Coordinates of C-alpha atoms and ligand atoms in Angstrom, one line a residue:
M20 CA 84.0 152.3 143.4
S21 CA 87.7 152.4 143.1
G22 CA 89.4 154.9 140.8
T23 CA 87.4 157.8 142.2
G24 CA 88.4 160.4 144.8
T25 CA 91.8 161.6 145.9
P26 CA 94.7 159.1 145.6
R27 CA 95.9 157.9 148.9
P28 CA 99.6 157.0 148.9
L29 CA 100.9 154.5 151.4
T30 CA 104.5 153.6 152.3
A31 CA 105.9 150.3 153.5
R32 CA 109.2 150.2 155.3
K33 CA 111.6 147.5 156.5
S34 CA 109.5 145.5 159.0
P35 CA 110.4 143.2 161.9
P36 CA 109.8 139.4 161.5
L37 CA 106.0 138.9 160.7
K38 CA 104.3 136.6 163.4
G39 CA 100.8 135.4 164.0
A40 CA 97.8 134.2 162.1
A41 CA 96.3 135.9 159.0
A42 CA 92.6 135.5 158.5
V43 CA 92.2 136.5 154.8
P44 CA 88.8 137.2 153.3
G45 CA 86.5 134.9 151.2
D46 CA 87.3 133.9 147.7
K47 CA 86.4 136.6 145.2
S48 CA 85.7 134.2 142.3
I49 CA 83.4 132.0 144.4
S50 CA 81.6 135.0 146.0
H51 CA 80.7 136.5 142.6
R52 CA 79.4 133.1 141.4
A53 CA 77.4 132.5 144.6
L54 CA 75.5 135.8 144.2
I55 CA 74.9 135.3 140.5
L56 CA 73.7 131.6 140.7
G57 CA 71.7 132.5 143.8
A58 CA 70.0 135.2 141.8
L59 CA 69.2 132.6 139.0
T60 CA 67.6 130.3 141.5
I61 CA 64.1 130.4 142.8
G62 CA 64.1 130.4 146.6
R63 CA 66.6 131.5 149.3
T64 CA 70.3 130.8 148.9
E65 CA 72.4 131.5 152.0
V66 CA 76.1 132.4 151.9
R67 CA 78.7 132.5 154.7
G68 CA 82.1 133.9 154.3
L69 CA 81.2 136.1 151.3
L70 CA 84.0 138.5 150.4
E71 CA 82.7 142.0 151.2
G72 CA 85.1 143.7 148.8
E73 CA 84.0 146.4 146.3
D74 CA 84.0 144.0 143.4
V75 CA 81.6 141.6 145.0
L76 CA 79.4 144.2 146.5
G77 CA 79.0 145.6 142.9
T78 CA 77.8 142.2 141.8
G79 CA 75.3 142.0 144.7
R80 CA 73.9 145.4 143.6
A81 CA 73.7 144.3 140.0
M82 CA 71.8 141.1 141.0
Q83 CA 69.3 143.4 142.8
A84 CA 69.0 145.5 139.7
F85 CA 68.1 142.4 137.8
G86 CA 65.3 141.6 140.3
A87 CA 66.8 139.4 143.0
Q88 CA 66.6 140.3 146.6
V89 CA 70.1 140.4 148.2
E90 CA 70.5 141.0 151.9
R91 CA 73.2 141.2 154.4
H92 CA 72.6 139.6 157.8
G93 CA 76.1 139.9 159.4
P94 CA 79.7 140.0 158.5
G95 CA 80.1 137.7 155.4
E96 CA 76.5 136.4 155.9
W97 CA 74.2 137.1 153.0
S98 CA 71.0 135.7 151.4
I99 CA 69.8 135.8 147.9
E100 CA 66.1 135.4 146.9
G101 CA 66.5 134.5 143.3
V102 CA 64.2 134.9 140.3
G103 CA 65.0 131.7 138.5
V104 CA 66.8 130.8 135.2
G105 CA 65.4 133.3 132.5
G106 CA 63.7 135.4 135.2
F107 CA 66.0 138.5 135.2
A108 CA 64.1 141.7 135.0
E109 CA 65.4 144.6 132.9
P110 CA 67.5 146.9 135.0
A111 CA 66.2 150.5 135.3
D112 CA 69.7 152.1 135.2
V113 CA 73.3 151.5 134.0
I114 CA 75.0 148.6 135.8
D115 CA 78.4 149.9 137.2
C116 CA 80.7 147.0 137.9
G117 CA 83.5 149.2 139.3
N118 CA 86.9 147.5 138.9
A119 CA 85.4 143.9 138.4
G120 CA 86.2 142.1 135.2
T121 CA 84.8 139.0 136.6
G122 CA 81.6 140.8 137.7
V123 CA 80.9 142.4 134.4
R124 CA 81.8 139.4 132.2
L125 CA 79.9 136.8 134.2
I126 CA 76.8 139.1 134.5
M127 CA 76.8 139.7 130.8
G128 CA 76.7 136.0 130.3
A129 CA 73.9 135.5 132.8
M130 CA 71.6 138.0 131.1
A131 CA 72.5 137.4 127.5
T132 CA 69.9 134.7 126.8
T133 CA 67.0 136.7 128.5
P134 CA 65.1 139.1 126.3
I135 CA 66.1 142.3 128.2
T136 CA 68.6 145.0 127.6
A137 CA 71.2 146.2 130.0
T138 CA 74.1 148.7 129.8
F139 CA 77.3 148.1 131.7
T140 CA 80.1 150.4 132.7
G141 CA 83.0 150.4 135.2
D142 CA 86.0 152.4 136.5
A143 CA 88.9 153.7 134.3
S144 CA 90.6 150.3 134.6
L145 CA 87.6 148.2 133.6
R146 CA 86.7 150.6 130.7
K147 CA 90.1 149.8 129.1
R148 CA 89.6 146.0 129.2
P149 CA 88.4 143.9 126.2
M150 CA 84.8 142.6 126.3
G151 CA 84.9 141.1 122.8
R152 CA 86.2 137.9 124.4
V153 CA 82.7 137.4 125.9
T154 CA 80.5 139.2 123.5
D155 CA 81.8 137.1 120.6
P156 CA 80.5 133.8 122.1
L157 CA 77.3 135.6 123.4
A158 CA 76.5 136.7 119.9
L159 CA 76.3 132.9 118.9
F160 CA 73.4 132.5 121.5
G161 CA 71.7 135.4 119.7
A162 CA 72.7 138.3 122.0
Q163 CA 73.8 141.7 120.5
A164 CA 76.5 144.0 122.0
F165 CA 76.9 147.7 121.3
G166 CA 80.0 149.1 122.9
R167 CA 82.9 151.5 122.4
S168 CA 85.6 150.8 119.9
G169 CA 87.7 147.8 120.6
G170 CA 84.8 146.2 122.5
R171 CA 85.2 148.4 125.5
L172 CA 82.7 149.6 128.2
P173 CA 80.3 151.3 128.4
M174 CA 78.4 148.6 126.5
T175 CA 74.9 147.6 126.0
I176 CA 73.8 144.0 125.7
V177 CA 70.5 143.1 124.1
G178 CA 69.6 139.6 125.3
A179 CA 68.5 136.9 122.8
E180 CA 64.8 136.6 122.2
N181 CA 65.1 133.0 121.2
P182 CA 68.4 131.8 122.4
V183 CA 70.1 128.8 120.7
P184 CA 72.6 126.5 122.5
V185 CA 76.2 127.0 121.5
R186 CA 79.4 124.9 121.0
Y187 CA 82.4 127.2 121.6
V188 CA 86.1 126.6 121.6
S189 CA 87.5 129.3 123.8
P190 CA 90.5 131.1 122.1
V191 CA 91.8 132.4 125.4
P192 CA 92.6 130.6 128.7
S193 CA 89.9 132.4 130.6
A194 CA 87.5 131.3 133.3
Q195 CA 85.6 134.4 132.8
V196 CA 84.9 133.5 129.1
K197 CA 84.1 129.9 130.1
S198 CA 81.8 131.1 132.8
A199 CA 80.0 133.7 130.7
V200 CA 79.2 130.9 128.1
L201 CA 78.0 128.5 130.8
L202 CA 75.8 131.1 132.4
A203 CA 74.3 132.1 129.1
G204 CA 73.8 128.4 128.3
L205 CA 71.6 128.1 131.3
N206 CA 68.7 129.8 129.6
A207 CA 69.3 128.2 126.1
P208 CA 67.4 125.0 125.3
G209 CA 69.5 121.9 124.7
Q210 CA 73.2 121.4 125.4
T211 CA 75.8 124.2 125.4
V212 CA 79.4 122.9 125.0
L213 CA 82.5 124.9 126.0
I214 CA 85.9 123.6 125.2
E215 CA 89.1 125.1 126.7
A216 CA 92.6 124.0 125.7
E217 CA 94.0 124.7 129.2
A218 CA 92.2 124.1 132.4
T219 CA 91.1 127.3 134.1
R220 CA 89.6 127.7 137.5
D221 CA 86.5 125.5 137.7
H222 CA 84.3 127.2 140.3
S223 CA 81.5 127.7 137.9
E224 CA 81.3 124.0 137.0
R225 CA 81.5 122.9 140.6
M226 CA 78.9 125.5 141.7
L227 CA 76.5 124.8 138.8
A228 CA 76.6 121.1 139.7
G229 CA 76.0 122.0 143.4
F230 CA 72.9 124.0 142.4
G231 CA 71.6 121.0 140.5
A232 CA 72.4 121.7 136.9
E233 CA 73.4 118.8 134.6
I234 CA 77.0 119.6 133.8
V235 CA 79.7 117.1 132.6
T236 CA 83.4 117.7 132.1
E237 CA 85.3 115.4 129.8
V238 CA 89.0 115.5 128.8
T239 CA 89.3 115.3 125.0
D240 CA 92.0 115.9 122.4
E241 CA 90.9 119.5 122.0
G242 CA 91.1 120.0 125.8
R243 CA 88.5 120.1 128.6
M244 CA 85.0 119.8 127.2
I245 CA 82.2 121.0 129.4
T246 CA 78.6 120.2 128.5
L247 CA 75.7 121.9 130.2
T248 CA 72.1 121.0 129.7
G249 CA 70.1 124.2 129.5
Q250 CA 66.9 125.4 131.3
P251 CA 67.4 123.5 134.5
E252 CA 65.5 124.3 137.7
L253 CA 68.3 125.3 140.1
K254 CA 67.8 124.5 143.7
P255 CA 68.7 127.0 146.5
Q256 CA 72.0 126.3 148.3
K257 CA 73.8 127.0 151.5
I258 CA 77.3 128.0 150.5
D259 CA 80.4 128.3 152.7
V260 CA 82.9 130.4 150.8
P261 CA 86.5 129.2 151.4
R262 CA 89.2 131.8 152.0
D263 CA 90.9 133.2 148.8
P264 CA 94.2 131.6 147.8
S265 CA 94.9 134.7 145.8
S266 CA 94.6 136.9 148.9
A267 CA 96.5 134.4 151.0
A268 CA 99.3 134.8 148.5
F269 CA 100.2 138.2 150.1
P270 CA 100.8 137.2 153.8
V271 CA 102.4 133.9 152.6
C272 CA 104.9 135.8 150.3
A273 CA 105.4 138.6 152.8
A274 CA 106.5 135.9 155.4
L275 CA 108.9 134.6 152.6
L276 CA 110.2 138.2 152.1
V277 CA 110.7 139.4 155.7
E278 CA 113.6 137.6 157.5
G279 CA 112.7 135.6 160.6
S280 CA 108.9 135.5 159.8
Q281 CA 106.6 132.7 160.7
V282 CA 102.9 133.1 159.8
L283 CA 99.8 130.9 159.8
V284 CA 97.3 131.5 157.1
P285 CA 94.2 129.3 158.0
N286 CA 91.5 127.7 155.9
I287 CA 92.6 128.5 152.4
G288 CA 90.9 127.1 149.3
L289 CA 93.3 124.9 147.5
N290 CA 91.3 124.0 144.4
P291 CA 94.1 122.7 142.0
T292 CA 93.0 125.1 139.4
R293 CA 93.9 127.9 141.7
A294 CA 96.9 126.6 143.8
G295 CA 99.8 127.0 141.3
L296 CA 101.6 129.6 143.3
F297 CA 102.0 127.4 146.3
T298 CA 103.5 124.6 144.1
T299 CA 105.8 127.2 142.6
L300 CA 106.9 128.4 146.1
V301 CA 107.6 124.9 147.2
D302 CA 109.7 124.4 144.0
M303 CA 111.7 127.5 145.0
G304 CA 112.4 126.0 148.3
A305 CA 109.9 127.7 150.5
D306 CA 109.1 126.2 153.9
I307 CA 105.3 125.9 153.6
T308 CA 103.3 123.1 155.3
F309 CA 99.7 122.3 154.5
E310 CA 97.9 121.4 157.7
N311 CA 94.4 120.0 158.4
A312 CA 93.6 119.3 154.7
R313 CA 89.8 119.2 154.4
S314 CA 86.9 120.1 152.1
E315 CA 85.1 123.5 152.5
G316 CA 81.9 124.0 150.5
G317 CA 82.9 121.5 147.9
E318 CA 86.4 122.9 147.5
P319 CA 89.7 121.5 149.0
A320 CA 91.1 123.6 151.8
A321 CA 94.0 123.5 154.3
D322 CA 95.8 125.8 156.8
L323 CA 99.1 127.1 155.5
R324 CA 102.1 127.5 157.8
V325 CA 105.0 129.5 156.3
R326 CA 108.5 130.1 157.6
F327 CA 111.0 132.5 156.1
G328 CA 114.0 130.9 154.4
P329 CA 116.2 131.4 151.4
L330 CA 114.6 130.8 148.0
K331 CA 116.1 129.9 144.6
G332 CA 114.9 131.3 141.2
I333 CA 113.2 128.7 139.0
D334 CA 111.5 128.4 135.5
V335 CA 107.9 128.5 136.2
P336 CA 106.3 125.9 133.9
P337 CA 104.0 127.9 131.4
E338 CA 101.3 125.2 131.7
R339 CA 100.9 126.2 135.3
A340 CA 100.1 129.8 134.4
A341 CA 96.3 129.5 134.4
S342 CA 96.3 128.1 138.0
M343 CA 98.3 131.1 139.4
I344 CA 97.4 133.8 136.8
D345 CA 96.6 136.4 139.5
E346 CA 99.7 135.6 141.6
Y347 CA 102.4 136.6 139.1
P348 CA 102.7 140.2 140.5
I349 CA 103.5 139.0 144.0
L350 CA 105.7 136.2 142.7
A351 CA 107.7 138.8 140.6
A352 CA 108.2 140.8 143.8
L353 CA 109.3 137.8 145.8
A354 CA 111.6 136.6 142.9
A355 CA 113.6 139.7 143.4
T356 CA 114.9 138.3 146.7
A357 CA 115.5 134.8 145.5
E358 CA 118.9 133.6 144.4
G359 CA 119.1 133.6 140.6
N360 CA 116.6 134.1 137.8
T361 CA 112.9 133.4 138.0
V362 CA 111.5 132.8 134.5
M363 CA 107.8 133.4 133.9
R364 CA 106.7 132.5 130.5
G365 CA 103.2 132.1 128.8
I366 CA 101.7 135.0 130.7
K367 CA 100.3 137.1 127.9
E368 CA 97.0 137.3 129.7
L369 CA 98.6 139.5 132.3
R370 CA 98.6 142.3 129.7
V371 CA 94.7 142.5 130.0
K372 CA 94.2 142.3 133.7
E373 CA 93.2 145.3 136.0
S374 CA 96.3 146.8 134.6
D375 CA 99.0 145.6 132.1
R376 CA 100.6 143.6 135.0
I377 CA 103.8 142.7 133.1
D378 CA 104.5 146.4 132.4
A379 CA 103.4 147.6 135.9
M380 CA 105.6 145.0 137.7
A381 CA 108.5 145.6 135.4
R382 CA 108.4 149.4 135.8
G383 CA 107.9 149.3 139.5
L384 CA 110.6 146.7 140.1
E385 CA 113.1 148.6 137.9
A386 CA 112.4 151.8 140.0
C387 CA 113.2 149.7 143.1
G388 CA 116.6 148.7 141.6
V389 CA 115.7 145.2 140.4
S390 CA 117.1 144.0 137.1
L391 CA 114.8 142.0 134.8
E392 CA 113.9 141.1 131.2
E393 CA 110.5 141.6 129.7
G394 CA 108.7 140.5 126.6
E395 CA 105.1 140.4 125.2
D396 CA 104.4 137.1 127.1
Y397 CA 107.2 136.8 129.6
L398 CA 109.0 138.3 132.5
I399 CA 112.4 137.2 133.9
I400 CA 113.5 138.6 137.3
H401 CA 117.2 138.6 138.3
G402 CA 117.1 137.8 141.9
R403 CA 120.0 138.9 144.2
G404 CA 119.0 137.2 147.5
P405 CA 117.3 138.4 150.7
G406 CA 117.8 142.0 151.6
S407 CA 119.0 142.9 148.1
V408 CA 116.2 145.2 146.9
A409 CA 117.1 148.9 147.1
G410 CA 113.5 150.3 147.2
G411 CA 113.3 154.1 147.7
A412 CA 110.7 154.6 144.9
T413 CA 107.1 155.5 144.4
V414 CA 105.3 153.0 142.3
A415 CA 102.3 153.5 140.0
T416 CA 99.5 151.0 140.8
H417 CA 97.2 151.8 137.8
L418 CA 94.0 151.0 139.9
D419 CA 95.3 147.5 140.3
H420 CA 94.9 146.0 143.8
R421 CA 97.4 143.2 143.2
I422 CA 100.2 145.7 142.1
A423 CA 99.4 147.7 145.1
M424 CA 99.7 144.8 147.6
S425 CA 102.7 143.3 145.9
F426 CA 104.8 146.4 146.3
L427 CA 103.7 147.0 149.9
C428 CA 104.9 143.4 150.7
L429 CA 108.3 144.2 148.9
G430 CA 108.6 147.4 150.7
M431 CA 108.5 145.4 154.1
A432 CA 111.9 143.8 153.0
S433 CA 113.6 146.4 150.9
L434 CA 116.5 148.6 152.1
K435 CA 114.6 151.9 151.6
P436 CA 110.9 152.2 151.9
I437 CA 108.5 151.7 148.9
T438 CA 105.6 153.9 148.4
I439 CA 102.5 153.1 146.3
D440 CA 100.7 156.0 144.7
D441 CA 97.2 154.9 145.8
L442 CA 96.0 152.2 148.1
G443 CA 92.3 152.7 146.9
A444 CA 92.1 149.6 144.7
I445 CA 93.0 147.2 147.5
A446 CA 89.4 147.4 148.7
T447 CA 88.2 145.6 145.7
S448 CA 89.5 142.3 146.9
F449 CA 91.1 142.6 150.3
P450 CA 89.5 145.5 152.2
D451 CA 91.4 144.7 155.6
F452 CA 94.8 144.1 154.0
V453 CA 96.4 147.0 155.8
P454 CA 95.3 146.3 159.3
L455 CA 95.8 142.5 158.8
M456 CA 99.4 143.0 157.7
E457 CA 100.0 145.5 160.4
G458 CA 98.7 142.9 162.9
L459 CA 101.5 140.6 161.7
G460 CA 104.1 143.3 162.2
A461 CA 104.2 145.2 158.9
V462 CA 105.3 148.8 159.1
F463 CA 103.1 151.1 156.9
H464 CA 102.5 154.8 157.1
A465 CA 100.2 157.0 155.1
G466 CA 101.7 159.3 152.5
N467 CA 105.1 159.3 150.8
G468 CA 108.6 158.4 151.9
Ligands
S3P515 C1 88.6 135.0 137.4 C2 89.3 134.6 136.3 C3 90.6 135.1 135.9 C4 91.2 135.9 137.0 C5 90.3 136.8 137.8 C6 89.1 136.0 138.3 C7 87.2 134.3 137.6 O1 90.4 136.0 134.8 O2 92.3 136.7 136.5 O3 90.8 137.5 138.7 O4 86.8 134.5 138.8 O5 86.7 133.7 136.7 P1 90.4 135.5 133.3 O6 89.2 134.7 133.1 O7 90.4 136.7 132.4 O8 91.6 134.7 133.2

């Protein structure tokens, strides 16, 4: 689990042009869902390309605690012998989801309509994050939640004895909330309806349909309306997990930070509900080509070729936020080297991620000599062009993998080195980040300065 043990600082310094191919790991969102839906299916689901990061491994252990058999057969190759919808057993111990908001919220949904009790906890970051956004709708199914003040972990969920289907209009643009409701709806009789005003990542809908659930999405005046018919018999699947666009964002943006770089990032999932960063980079003038467009495991995918070139600051359309919500930290770092202002609005959700990402980026960038404006739901970076970031600072990462990786990428292109206070959290989503970036030419060394 991240957040334990001695902090391990890491320093990134000005690096030569990045060259080569970056094989980034499997998609974190899809990996969590493959394990959970596999566990809710009778029979053997086989997964290739699973992300073996701490977050996902925690979900695998949790599925075992609920009675599924989860086995590793080789790198990224896993099988799940599931127990069927409504078949979860009561875990014998507390479920520790580590740093994983997706893990804990989806698992709470998956068990909330089964008459069992489970207690959840996580690391210091996860214990600060709000769970009311999922326990509110889960209460409508008949589940009860007993947590710390503010709806924080540790928290016990008592699953509904006689679950009823729910119609829920999500008050937040959150795929985790949507997915928790849909997973709970699996074991409620009748139709569960979830309405979201803004389209968030749709991996749960795609995968539920792939497992044979009856699920329909319609566009209505209220937004996207998803109707799931409860108590289906899910059919075991073979799942090829595409590579994670949110992890690809780091080598892609590093190539746009370090002058003279040219990098290939093969086989990246480009689901439109996830690909907003790449659209934004193209709007900023980035030289990115999308090669060999194809479908991987029911998700669109392509190889990304990126060449360094000057970028201009833009206004990122707020309606694009959900499709790039995890990419604002690295975009903020990159924007510091663009010409002019990059305006990011409608990003309030960043305040409740693994850290308060608006604050973490603002403080870190200021320490590196970048000027910016910040508000409750916006961040404006004043870019001064390539090679303009002073660096020479140690940045607090707050147990947040994306803050850690963003500042390491910025340090590869700043005048003085940038140190992150702890690299531990990177293992949650991208365990091989350091060797992979070093393979492209990044210059890192352990410790400060
Ligand atoms: C995720 C949804 C997003 C995202 C997270 C993964 C998912 O969170 O930030 O990294 O897999 O459903 P929210 O649902 O809180 O927006």
